[in-house]
XYZ file of C-alpha atoms in Angstrom:
348
model
C 11.914 62.202 -54.010
C 12.897 58.015 -53.611
C 16.133 59.616 -50.979
C 13.589 60.873 -49.112
C 10.872 57.767 -49.224
C 14.221 56.407 -47.840
C 14.670 58.116 -44.938
C 11.449 58.178 -44.790
C 10.719 54.319 -44.641
C 14.337 54.035 -42.462
C 12.580 56.989 -39.555
C 9.413 54.555 -38.924
C 12.435 51.667 -39.217
C 14.171 52.796 -36.627
C 11.251 54.523 -34.840
C 9.732 50.702 -34.587
C 12.779 49.282 -33.371
C 12.904 51.948 -30.308
C 9.438 50.727 -29.240
C 9.885 47.140 -29.397
C 12.689 47.873 -27.458
C 11.111 50.015 -25.154
C 8.868 46.996 -24.615
C 10.712 44.049 -24.139
C 12.283 46.144 -20.877
C 8.748 45.896 -19.393
C 7.884 43.848 -15.628
C 5.308 42.970 -14.627
C 5.875 43.321 -9.987
C 3.020 42.668 -7.879
C 3.500 44.135 -4.037
C 0.964 44.074 -1.071
C -0.973 46.856 0.096
C 1.247 47.999 3.308
C 4.589 46.898 1.673
C 7.336 49.457 0.723
C 7.911 48.221 -3.200
C 11.204 49.139 -5.569
C 11.261 49.858 -9.199
C 14.913 49.027 -9.692
C 15.645 50.386 -13.875
C 18.430 49.034 -16.263
C 21.158 52.475 -16.262
C 23.895 51.979 -18.049
C 26.610 54.585 -17.109
C 26.604 58.046 -14.503
C 22.792 59.204 -14.816
C 22.795 63.022 -15.466
C 19.397 63.220 -15.616
C 15.944 60.979 -14.489
C 12.484 61.525 -14.467
C 10.194 58.694 -13.046
C 6.534 58.383 -15.126
C 2.855 56.646 -14.038
C 1.287 56.576 -16.431
C 2.993 59.161 -18.838
C 2.192 61.596 -15.697
C 5.212 62.453 -14.089
C 5.884 61.243 -10.673
C 9.852 62.564 -9.621
C 12.187 63.181 -12.030
C 16.359 64.358 -11.369
C 18.549 66.581 -12.644
C 22.662 66.663 -12.187
C 22.965 69.973 -11.411
C 19.108 70.015 -8.924
C 19.730 69.305 -5.598
C 17.424 67.310 -4.016
C 14.459 64.905 -6.589
C 11.623 66.742 -6.504
C 8.170 64.548 -6.505
C 4.362 65.145 -8.492
C 1.525 63.933 -6.890
C 0.830 60.969 -4.292
C 4.702 60.244 -4.117
C 4.944 63.687 -2.917
C 5.430 61.943 0.877
C 5.476 58.258 -0.665
C 8.339 58.315 -2.822
C 12.589 58.089 -2.408
C 14.616 58.989 -5.454
C 18.126 57.439 -5.677
C 20.275 59.770 -7.826
C 22.813 57.616 -7.968
C 20.962 54.623 -8.981
C 17.813 55.287 -9.828
C 15.841 53.173 -7.566
C 12.778 54.610 -6.383
C 10.229 53.340 -3.775
C 6.924 53.407 -2.920
C 6.454 53.245 0.870
C 3.206 52.307 1.953
C 1.116 51.161 -1.088
C -1.916 51.296 -1.477
C -4.799 50.433 -4.786
C -3.813 53.655 -6.057
C -0.484 52.951 -6.635
C -1.259 50.521 -8.892
C -0.498 51.275 -13.051
C 2.691 51.951 -15.624
C 6.011 52.776 -14.267
C 8.294 54.053 -16.553
C 11.847 55.652 -16.184
C 13.163 57.484 -18.299
C 17.489 58.098 -17.840
C 20.281 60.268 -19.676
C 23.364 59.089 -18.954
C 26.944 61.759 -18.409
C 27.999 61.166 -21.788
C 24.588 60.076 -23.661
C 22.392 61.717 -25.661
C 20.306 58.767 -25.732
C 17.243 57.583 -23.471
C 17.109 54.197 -21.846
C 13.693 53.079 -20.569
C 12.465 50.646 -18.476
C 8.987 50.178 -17.677
C 6.890 48.047 -14.750
C 4.115 46.903 -14.836
C 2.611 47.489 -11.034
C 0.149 45.172 -9.496
C -1.061 45.924 -5.859
C -2.954 43.038 -3.973
C -5.013 42.290 -1.427
C -2.799 40.752 1.669
C -3.486 37.012 1.009
C -6.756 35.571 3.885
C -6.298 33.931 6.894
C -5.414 30.304 7.799
C -5.216 28.136 10.161
C -3.217 24.157 9.799
C -4.750 21.563 9.163
C -3.394 18.209 10.357
C -3.745 14.700 9.652
C -3.086 11.360 10.837
C -1.853 8.832 7.590
C -0.258 5.171 7.733
C 1.214 6.437 11.120
C 2.326 10.047 9.637
C 1.682 13.157 10.702
C 0.613 15.367 7.727
C 0.564 18.973 8.324
C -0.910 21.640 6.341
C -0.914 25.390 6.253
C -1.732 25.785 2.130
C -3.636 28.880 1.326
C -5.342 30.221 -1.984
C -3.332 32.793 -3.750
C -3.286 33.586 -6.890
C 0.802 34.573 -7.186
C 3.252 32.353 -6.074
C 3.660 31.592 -2.575
C 7.091 30.333 -0.410
C 6.873 28.624 2.265
C 9.146 27.937 4.936
C 8.963 25.030 8.152
C 10.583 25.413 11.250
C 10.354 22.656 14.072
C 10.662 23.875 17.735
C 12.599 26.751 16.114
C 14.706 24.719 14.128
C 13.904 25.140 10.358
C 12.636 22.275 7.721
C 14.136 22.151 4.576
C 10.819 22.388 2.725
C 9.641 24.267 0.482
C 6.465 22.785 0.602
C 2.471 23.199 1.628
C 2.652 20.098 3.150
C 4.986 18.747 5.629
C 5.020 14.716 6.655
C 6.436 13.948 10.129
C 7.469 10.035 10.059
C 8.236 8.586 12.726
C 7.614 7.996 17.002
C 7.177 12.850 17.647
C 7.256 14.461 20.865
C 4.080 16.217 21.254
C 5.143 19.087 23.438
C 7.009 20.070 20.461
C 5.719 22.920 18.186
C 6.084 23.178 14.213
C 6.038 27.088 12.898
C 4.859 26.891 9.197
C 6.348 30.811 7.507
C 4.461 31.887 4.255
C 5.825 34.609 2.233
C 4.336 37.327 -0.439
C 5.734 39.322 -1.888
C 7.028 40.902 1.025
C 4.726 40.139 3.556
C 4.541 36.681 5.815
C 2.140 34.728 7.395
C 2.933 32.216 10.246
C 0.641 30.039 11.717
C 1.989 27.160 14.368
C 0.257 24.104 15.339
C 1.160 21.948 18.512
C 2.078 18.116 18.170
C -0.624 17.165 20.648
C -3.629 18.094 18.716
C -2.562 15.353 16.007
C -2.329 13.129 18.302
C -5.618 11.175 18.860
C -6.219 10.825 23.059
C -6.895 7.021 24.448
C -10.893 6.574 25.018
C -10.100 6.646 28.688
C -8.651 10.080 28.841
C -11.350 11.264 27.079
C -13.747 9.887 30.148
C -12.072 11.141 32.849
C -11.733 13.842 30.828
C -15.715 14.427 30.698
C -15.648 13.281 34.102
C -14.066 15.732 35.267
C -16.001 18.324 33.460
C -19.299 17.165 34.734
C -18.389 17.100 38.460
C -16.260 20.269 38.261
C -20.233 21.554 36.438
C -22.279 19.890 38.639
C -20.129 21.683 41.819
C -21.013 25.296 39.886
C -24.958 23.758 39.845
C -24.936 23.724 43.527
C -22.472 26.234 44.400
C -25.556 28.679 42.672
C -28.419 27.561 44.576
C -26.886 27.208 47.452
C -25.997 30.676 47.700
C -29.609 31.807 45.633
C -30.906 29.809 48.491
C -28.968 32.548 50.742
C -29.717 35.560 48.807
C -33.672 34.749 49.349
C -33.750 33.894 53.494
C -32.378 37.723 53.058
C -34.606 39.307 51.600
C -36.947 37.367 53.823
C -35.652 37.695 56.393
C -34.667 34.785 57.597
C -31.121 34.400 57.443
C -30.838 36.394 61.120
C -33.314 34.282 62.887
C -31.029 31.139 61.694
C -27.977 31.986 62.796
C -28.832 33.706 66.191
C -30.123 30.010 66.650
C -26.474 28.422 65.573
C -24.888 28.199 69.724
C -21.226 30.478 69.233
C -18.286 28.919 70.400
C -18.582 31.266 73.051
C -21.683 29.989 75.193
C -20.980 26.781 73.729
C -18.187 27.038 76.610
C -20.293 29.179 78.822
C -23.040 26.120 79.459
C -20.538 23.610 79.735
C -18.791 25.409 82.617
C -22.590 26.168 84.024
C -23.099 22.651 84.098
C -20.075 21.577 86.256
C -20.806 24.534 88.715
C -23.182 22.756 92.077
C -25.741 24.512 93.692
C -23.690 25.643 96.514
C -21.050 27.438 94.086
C -24.067 29.434 92.166
C -25.200 30.556 96.190
C -22.350 30.705 98.446
C -24.897 32.407 101.182
C -27.429 29.999 100.445
C -24.736 27.096 100.797
C -23.721 29.060 104.242
C -27.090 28.602 105.828
C -27.556 25.428 105.204
C -24.571 24.102 106.594
C -24.850 26.816 109.970
C -27.985 24.121 109.740
C -26.679 21.431 110.094
C -24.043 22.561 112.333
C -26.917 23.404 114.796
C -29.402 20.386 114.192
C -26.009 18.996 114.682
C -25.271 20.607 117.922
C -28.779 19.873 119.548
C -28.385 16.486 118.035
C -24.805 15.711 120.652
C -27.168 17.865 123.069
C -29.905 15.535 123.434
C -27.802 12.303 123.116
C -25.820 13.564 126.614
C -28.880 14.223 128.001
C -29.733 10.139 127.425
C -26.790 9.042 128.335
C -26.309 11.023 131.651
C -30.137 9.332 132.482
C -29.570 5.905 131.364
C -26.021 5.814 134.311
C -28.900 7.423 137.098
C -30.180 4.506 139.044
C -33.008 6.841 139.865
C -33.782 6.876 135.421
C -33.981 2.833 135.719
C -36.606 2.247 139.085
C -38.377 5.168 136.755
C -38.015 2.942 133.480
C -39.310 -0.317 135.370
C -42.589 1.545 135.877
C -43.237 2.000 132.539
C -42.899 6.449 133.169
C -40.430 8.921 131.134
C -38.584 11.140 133.534
C -39.770 14.667 132.093
C -36.016 14.736 130.607
C -36.349 11.996 128.578
C -39.393 14.163 127.291
C -38.272 17.080 126.791
C -34.686 16.116 124.577
C -36.951 14.046 122.198
C -39.882 17.050 121.819
C -36.465 19.612 121.066
C -35.447 16.481 118.906
C -38.130 16.627 117.105
C -38.325 20.187 117.145
C -34.551 20.299 115.241
C -35.955 18.107 113.037
C -38.762 19.493 111.733
C -37.315 23.256 111.507
C -34.315 21.362 109.865
C -36.802 19.794 106.861
C -38.870 22.717 106.634
C -35.661 25.018 106.673
C -34.937 22.790 103.484
C -38.577 23.035 101.605
C -37.459 26.278 101.610
C -34.638 26.175 100.810
C -34.955 23.415 97.622
C -38.289 26.064 97.300
C -35.700 29.906 96.458
C -33.845 27.379 94.005
C -36.396 25.981 91.933
C -37.978 29.988 91.918
C -34.755 31.410 90.961
C -33.786 28.342 88.722
C -37.401 29.223 87.009
């Protein structure tokens, strides 16, 4: 009886030691939704059999004689078990994958199982954030810190050159090139969050440049408003039918050339037939006048002319010449008035 009690106590002690040993191999891990996560158990020797448990349910298992592992439940399409190392990978994690996982490994030539436990926490991605910069004592201070429940690793790059700084805040001393860009990389588990900022946004502008920019913006908006008002006026005129009347009143280039050419034309160029008649009438009047002058000259040479003139009597021929001259002048003036009246009527 005493021996049985001793053996029973020894068994309880071994069980307690085994539980303690298994609890010492428990590891808390975390990952981000959408990532691929791999569990790596501790294995001594060559694996003969391995079984992965998820909250006391089988998730995957493999035996040495089996061709490939067997997966259960949600890991049927997302689980990958490496038989040589015992690593279990879950692809595209979701919130439902958060659980306690245990690897039970039986090595070759050993009859005792080896246990490794993991407590997996699946977290939502970190919230999006932007970089903030400020100037303190002539130094540019850039911050990309994010609030997260787990550790965050920071990396900095300045124009693709890595800066040795694992800190959420970067300080730049001395003169900097405003065209340079600073990149901050935040790593949470396997998820990386990248944000960049241009140093020009950190350097304050001069008041003159600010006033110029404001003046330029004001001028731009004024021009836009004027154009909109002009287009609105055109639309109103078009709807009321007044736009076509305004366009008809605007002289075109062709009509202006035509009018300028028409102004240079004389009456003779526009009415060649009447100009010919005028020339013919003028020619006849000149011939008649020259004939009368010849007759007068011949009468003056005649001695009888002198006797008749001395008696204050005009010869018959002289009277006839004067009458014909006056008639020709009257006809000429009549024809001239007739031509002028015709020109005025045609012009109207």
